[in-house]
Amino acid sequence: MPSWNPELYLKFNEQRTRPARDIAVRAAALFAGREGPCSAVDIGCGPGNSTAVLAERFPGASLTGVDSSPEMVEKARSSGTKAEWLVADAAEWEPDRKFGLVFSNAALQWIPDQAGLIERMAGWLESGGVIAVQVPGNGGSPLHRSLLETAASFAGSERFTGLENAIRYHEPDYFLAALEAAGLEGDLWETAYWHRLPNRDALIEWYSGTGMRPWLDRLEGEGERDLFKKRVLGGAAPEYPELDDGSVFFPFRRIFFTGVKK
Ligand SMILES: C[S@@+](CC[C@H](N)C(=O)[O-])C[C@H]1O[C@@H](n2cnc3c(N)ncnc32)[C@H](O)[C@@H]1O
């Protein structure tokens, strides 16, 4: 599993948390006219930013945050959000109770068998419970494409063998089929957020905190990592034109889905 740096991740906290807020609004709507969830679990809770969204939106619910990164969970524990925090691999973790809401923001792409996880999530729900998930759909972005091209041509590229599957981006039909197979009443939509970043270097800073981590972990020392980042940015830069003030738009496609247990 890749290493995580909570401080670097939280540099873009506002932009990264926004889809969590958006999917939480939809999850709340699915409880309209009935009591909200008494309990909710946040899978891949990271530093607790998405769990904090749940605490705000569902103040009566007891919360559990699950993440495989001890660094992220340590940060979540010190976040001030009241929750049970667990270090566990979502691909294997099984709760000892049912939840009204199973939530996940920007984490499923790290799980090899996402359809299998969705089926297990459905099994964690109380009757009438809801799963609400957001996953990035930016596998075709110029930045990710440049990352893969850079890795293929970089000195010692055999070091990156196997990383093609470090992140698995799926399309909506995959998730709709998984929801149906899990016996959930599914709904899905997508959004592209046009984040305005202060400069092109911020693109690399953003990706160094998430999608580029498995590749950076296999490089030796800061010098080599800087060279790798420079090449990734060089390959992607023409697709992110600078505005007059040097800032750039970073279009970021995200896929959202919910499932209700009948
Ligand atoms: C991009 S962060 C998302 C954090 C937070 N949910 C948010 O909304 O910003 C992805 C998180 O998924 C976690 N993760 C990756 N693979 C995981 C796994 N197999 N089981 C549990 N957590 C995992 C990572 O440690 C990381 O904290």
Short mmCIF file of C-alpha atoms and ligand atoms in Angstrom, two decimals:
data_model
loop_
_atom_site.label_atom_id
_atom_site.label_comp_id
_atom_site.label_asym_id
_atom_site.label_seq_id
_atom_site.Cartn_x
_atom_site.Cartn_y
_atom_site.Cartn_z
CA MET A 1 0.00 0.00 0.00
CA PRO A 2 1.32 3.49 -0.72
CA SER A 3 2.53 5.75 2.05
CA TRP A 4 0.39 8.77 2.93
CA ASN A 5 1.35 12.23 4.13
CA PRO A 6 -1.70 13.78 5.85
CA GLU A 7 -0.22 17.30 5.83
CA LEU A 8 0.42 17.24 2.08
CA TYR A 9 -3.02 15.68 1.49
CA LEU A 10 -4.74 18.40 3.52
CA LYS A 11 -3.08 21.20 1.53
CA PHE A 12 -6.04 20.91 -0.82
CA ASN A 13 -8.52 20.07 1.91
CA GLU A 14 -11.25 22.39 0.66
CA GLN A 15 -11.25 20.96 -2.88
CA ARG A 16 -10.85 17.34 -1.75
CA THR A 17 -13.69 17.59 0.81
CA ARG A 18 -16.19 19.27 -1.51
CA PRO A 19 -17.41 16.04 -3.15
CA ALA A 20 -17.84 14.54 0.35
CA ARG A 21 -20.18 17.42 1.17
CA ASP A 22 -22.05 16.99 -2.11
CA ILE A 23 -22.61 13.23 -1.69
CA ALA A 24 -23.61 13.75 1.98
CA VAL A 25 -26.37 16.10 0.85
CA ARG A 26 -27.74 13.41 -1.43
CA ALA A 27 -27.41 10.76 1.31
CA ALA A 28 -29.42 13.00 3.67
CA ALA A 29 -32.12 13.38 1.01
CA LEU A 30 -32.47 9.59 0.92
CA PHE A 31 -33.47 9.72 4.61
CA ALA A 32 -36.06 12.48 4.04
CA GLY A 33 -39.33 11.80 5.85
CA ARG A 34 -37.82 9.22 8.17
CA GLU A 35 -35.27 9.14 10.95
CA GLY A 36 -31.69 9.75 9.81
CA PRO A 37 -29.03 7.08 10.29
CA CYS A 38 -28.13 6.22 13.91
CA SER A 39 -24.72 4.99 12.79
CA ALA A 40 -22.43 5.62 9.85
CA VAL A 41 -19.08 4.27 8.72
CA ASP A 42 -16.61 6.21 6.55
CA ILE A 43 -14.47 3.81 4.49
CA GLY A 44 -11.05 5.29 3.64
CA CYS A 45 -11.68 8.14 6.07
CA GLY A 46 -8.18 9.59 5.55
CA PRO A 47 -7.36 12.40 8.01
CA GLY A 48 -11.01 12.57 9.06
CA ASN A 49 -12.11 15.38 6.73
CA SER A 50 -14.92 13.31 5.18
CA THR A 51 -15.97 11.95 8.60
CA ALA A 52 -16.27 15.54 9.83
CA VAL A 53 -18.75 16.14 7.01
CA LEU A 54 -20.83 13.21 8.34
CA ALA A 55 -20.64 14.58 11.89
CA GLU A 56 -22.02 17.89 10.67
CA ARG A 57 -24.72 16.48 8.41
CA PHE A 58 -25.85 13.63 10.73
CA PRO A 59 -25.26 14.99 14.25
CA GLY A 60 -27.20 12.15 15.90
CA ALA A 61 -25.22 9.33 14.31
CA SER A 62 -22.42 7.41 15.99
CA LEU A 63 -19.49 7.42 13.59
CA THR A 64 -16.75 4.97 12.65
CA GLY A 65 -13.78 5.90 10.45
CA VAL A 66 -11.80 3.10 8.78
CA ASP A 67 -8.50 3.60 6.96
CA SER A 68 -5.53 1.38 6.17
CA SER A 69 -2.98 4.17 6.75
CA PRO A 70 -1.84 4.51 10.38
CA GLU A 71 -0.61 8.06 9.60
CA MET A 72 -4.03 9.08 8.29
CA VAL A 73 -5.86 7.52 11.24
CA GLU A 74 -3.52 9.23 13.69
CA LYS A 75 -4.34 12.55 12.06
CA ALA A 76 -8.08 11.71 12.13
CA ARG A 77 -7.87 10.90 15.85
CA SER A 78 -6.46 14.36 16.53
CA SER A 79 -9.02 16.09 14.27
CA GLY A 80 -11.54 16.70 17.04
CA THR A 81 -14.32 14.78 15.29
CA LYS A 82 -15.96 12.32 17.67
CA ALA A 83 -15.73 8.87 16.11
CA GLU A 84 -14.31 5.43 16.57
CA TRP A 85 -11.15 5.33 14.42
CA LEU A 86 -9.85 2.02 13.06
CA VAL A 87 -6.73 1.11 11.09
CA ALA A 88 -7.93 -1.65 8.77
CA ASP A 89 -7.84 -2.75 5.15
CA ALA A 90 -11.32 -2.24 3.70
CA ALA A 91 -10.72 -5.18 1.37
CA GLU A 92 -10.83 -7.45 4.44
CA TRP A 93 -12.47 -5.55 7.30
CA GLU A 94 -15.83 -6.80 8.54
CA PRO A 95 -17.87 -4.84 11.10
CA ASP A 96 -19.48 -6.53 14.07
CA ARG A 97 -22.69 -4.50 13.64
CA LYS A 98 -24.95 -2.97 10.99
CA PHE A 99 -24.96 0.69 9.87
CA GLY A 100 -27.64 3.08 8.65
CA LEU A 101 -25.12 4.72 6.31
CA VAL A 102 -22.00 3.35 4.64
CA PHE A 103 -20.06 6.27 3.19
CA SER A 104 -16.85 6.62 1.22
CA ASN A 105 -15.24 9.64 -0.41
CA ALA A 106 -12.32 9.19 -2.81
CA ALA A 107 -11.11 5.82 -1.51
CA LEU A 108 -12.61 2.95 -3.54
CA GLN A 109 -10.16 3.50 -6.42
CA TRP A 110 -7.45 2.00 -4.17
CA ILE A 111 -9.38 -1.25 -3.67
CA PRO A 112 -8.71 -4.05 -6.17
CA ASP A 113 -12.20 -5.62 -6.12
CA GLN A 114 -14.55 -2.65 -5.85
CA ALA A 115 -17.66 -4.59 -6.92
CA GLY A 116 -16.89 -7.14 -4.20
CA LEU A 117 -16.55 -4.33 -1.64
CA ILE A 118 -19.87 -2.79 -2.73
CA GLU A 119 -21.53 -6.16 -2.20
CA ARG A 120 -19.97 -6.43 1.27
CA MET A 121 -21.01 -2.82 2.05
CA ALA A 122 -24.60 -3.75 1.19
CA GLY A 123 -24.33 -6.57 3.73
CA TRP A 124 -23.30 -4.03 6.42
CA LEU A 125 -26.55 -2.05 6.01
CA GLU A 126 -29.62 -2.13 8.17
CA SER A 127 -32.88 -2.47 6.27
CA GLY A 128 -33.55 0.90 4.58
CA GLY A 129 -29.87 1.80 4.97
CA VAL A 130 -27.92 3.74 2.37
CA ILE A 131 -24.49 3.51 0.79
CA ALA A 132 -23.13 6.79 -0.57
CA VAL A 133 -19.86 6.79 -2.46
CA GLN A 134 -17.73 9.17 -4.53
CA VAL A 135 -14.83 7.90 -6.62
CA PRO A 136 -12.53 9.88 -8.91
CA GLY A 137 -13.14 9.24 -12.61
CA ASN A 138 -10.01 10.98 -13.84
CA GLY A 139 -8.02 8.01 -15.15
CA GLY A 140 -8.08 9.66 -18.59
CA SER A 141 -6.81 13.03 -17.35
CA PRO A 142 -3.68 14.51 -18.97
CA LEU A 143 -1.93 14.39 -15.59
CA HIS A 144 -2.54 10.67 -15.09
CA ARG A 145 -1.66 9.92 -18.71
CA SER A 146 1.63 11.82 -18.32
CA LEU A 147 2.35 9.92 -15.09
CA LEU A 148 2.01 6.57 -16.88
CA GLU A 149 4.08 7.75 -19.87
CA THR A 150 6.81 9.15 -17.61
CA ALA A 151 6.97 5.91 -15.62
CA ALA A 152 7.29 3.86 -18.83
CA SER A 153 10.24 5.90 -20.12
CA PHE A 154 12.01 6.72 -16.81
CA ALA A 155 15.42 5.17 -16.03
CA GLY A 156 14.84 1.88 -14.23
CA SER A 157 11.22 1.74 -15.27
CA GLU A 158 11.03 -1.92 -14.23
CA ARG A 159 10.74 -0.57 -10.67
CA PHE A 160 7.19 0.42 -11.50
CA THR A 161 6.06 -3.02 -12.61
CA GLY A 162 2.61 -3.80 -11.26
CA LEU A 163 1.70 -0.20 -10.52
CA GLU A 164 -0.62 -0.02 -13.54
CA ASN A 165 -3.15 -1.54 -11.13
CA ALA A 166 -2.30 0.58 -8.08
CA ILE A 167 -5.37 2.68 -8.81
CA ARG A 168 -8.35 1.22 -10.61
CA TYR A 169 -10.64 3.74 -12.28
CA HIS A 170 -13.98 2.30 -13.33
CA GLU A 171 -16.73 3.80 -15.44
CA PRO A 172 -20.37 4.30 -14.32
CA ASP A 173 -21.63 1.06 -15.90
CA TYR A 174 -19.29 -0.92 -13.63
CA PHE A 175 -20.74 0.69 -10.49
CA LEU A 176 -24.35 0.43 -11.68
CA ALA A 177 -23.87 -3.29 -12.31
CA ALA A 178 -22.23 -3.68 -8.87
CA LEU A 179 -25.15 -1.90 -7.15
CA GLU A 180 -27.64 -4.12 -8.94
CA ALA A 181 -25.68 -7.29 -8.13
CA ALA A 182 -25.63 -6.17 -4.48
CA GLY A 183 -29.44 -5.92 -4.50
CA LEU A 184 -29.45 -2.14 -3.90
CA GLU A 185 -31.69 0.47 -5.46
CA GLY A 186 -28.97 2.40 -7.22
CA ASP A 187 -28.50 5.92 -8.52
CA LEU A 188 -25.40 7.41 -10.15
CA TRP A 189 -24.21 10.73 -11.56
CA GLU A 190 -20.98 12.48 -12.35
CA THR A 191 -19.53 15.96 -11.99
CA ALA A 192 -16.39 17.68 -13.20
CA TYR A 193 -15.04 20.19 -10.67
CA TRP A 194 -12.97 22.91 -12.31
CA HIS A 195 -10.53 23.62 -9.50
CA ARG A 196 -8.51 26.78 -9.99
CA LEU A 197 -4.99 26.16 -8.71
CA PRO A 198 -2.49 29.01 -8.14
CA ASN A 199 0.05 27.65 -10.65
CA ARG A 200 1.11 24.54 -12.56
CA ASP A 201 3.35 23.35 -9.73
CA ALA A 202 0.23 22.97 -7.61
CA LEU A 203 -0.95 20.25 -10.03
CA ILE A 204 2.05 18.17 -9.07
CA GLU A 205 1.70 19.02 -5.41
CA TRP A 206 -1.92 17.85 -5.58
CA TYR A 207 -1.03 14.58 -7.29
CA SER A 208 2.00 13.97 -5.03
CA GLY A 209 -0.48 13.79 -2.15
CA THR A 210 -2.64 11.12 -3.81
CA GLY A 211 -2.48 9.34 -7.17
CA MET A 212 1.26 9.67 -7.75
CA ARG A 213 2.26 8.26 -4.35
CA PRO A 214 2.81 4.60 -5.37
CA TRP A 215 5.27 5.72 -8.06
CA LEU A 216 7.08 8.22 -5.80
CA ASP A 217 7.44 5.50 -3.16
CA ARG A 218 9.54 3.44 -5.59
CA LEU A 219 12.02 6.24 -6.36
CA GLU A 220 15.29 6.85 -4.52
CA GLY A 221 15.71 10.16 -2.71
CA GLU A 222 14.40 13.67 -3.30
CA GLY A 223 16.57 14.29 -6.39
CA GLU A 224 15.07 11.41 -8.31
CA ARG A 225 11.56 12.19 -7.11
CA ASP A 226 11.91 15.83 -8.20
CA LEU A 227 13.10 14.77 -11.65
CA PHE A 228 10.16 12.38 -11.99
CA LYS A 229 7.66 15.07 -10.96
CA LYS A 230 9.24 17.56 -13.37
CA ARG A 231 8.82 15.12 -16.26
CA VAL A 232 5.20 14.34 -15.32
CA LEU A 233 4.43 18.05 -15.26
CA GLY A 234 6.32 18.66 -18.51
CA GLY A 235 4.24 16.01 -20.27
CA ALA A 236 0.93 17.35 -18.98
CA ALA A 237 1.58 21.12 -18.95
CA PRO A 238 0.28 21.95 -22.46
CA GLU A 239 -3.12 20.55 -21.41
CA TYR A 240 -3.30 22.96 -18.46
CA PRO A 241 -2.81 26.41 -20.02
CA GLU A 242 -1.79 29.19 -17.68
CA LEU A 243 -4.24 32.03 -17.21
CA ASP A 244 -3.03 35.66 -17.10
CA ASP A 245 -2.16 35.44 -13.41
CA GLY A 246 -0.29 32.12 -13.81
CA SER A 247 -3.11 30.08 -12.29
CA VAL A 248 -4.50 26.99 -14.02
CA PHE A 249 -7.80 25.17 -14.14
CA PHE A 250 -7.63 21.56 -13.00
CA PRO A 251 -10.76 19.79 -14.29
CA PHE A 252 -11.46 16.83 -12.04
CA ARG A 253 -14.12 14.29 -12.97
CA ARG A 254 -15.82 12.50 -10.09
CA ILE A 255 -18.42 9.72 -10.07
CA PHE A 256 -21.06 9.58 -7.33
CA PHE A 257 -23.43 6.76 -6.51
CA THR A 258 -25.90 5.77 -3.86
CA GLY A 259 -27.65 2.51 -3.10
CA VAL A 260 -30.63 1.94 -0.83
CA LYS A 261 -31.27 -1.40 0.82
CA LYS A 262 -34.91 -2.22 0.23
C1 LIG B 1 -7.79 10.12 -1.30
S1 LIG B 1 -7.87 9.65 0.39
C2 LIG B 1 -9.54 10.07 0.86
C3 LIG B 1 -9.62 10.57 2.26
C4 LIG B 1 -10.96 11.15 2.70
N1 LIG B 1 -12.01 10.15 2.63
C5 LIG B 1 -11.38 12.36 1.89
O1 LIG B 1 -12.59 12.51 1.66
O2 LIG B 1 -10.57 13.20 1.51
C6 LIG B 1 -7.95 7.89 0.22
C7 LIG B 1 -7.82 7.17 1.54
O3 LIG B 1 -8.11 5.80 1.31
C8 LIG B 1 -7.27 5.04 2.16
N2 LIG B 1 -7.18 3.67 1.65
C9 LIG B 1 -6.53 3.25 0.54
N3 LIG B 1 -6.64 1.91 0.43
C10 LIG B 1 -7.37 1.50 1.49
C11 LIG B 1 -7.81 0.23 1.94
N4 LIG B 1 -7.53 -0.89 1.25
N5 LIG B 1 -8.53 0.15 3.08
C12 LIG B 1 -8.82 1.28 3.79
N6 LIG B 1 -8.43 2.50 3.42
C13 LIG B 1 -7.72 2.62 2.28
C14 LIG B 1 -5.95 5.78 2.14
O4 LIG B 1 -5.14 5.43 3.23
C15 LIG B 1 -6.43 7.24 2.15
O5 LIG B 1 -6.49 7.75 3.44
#
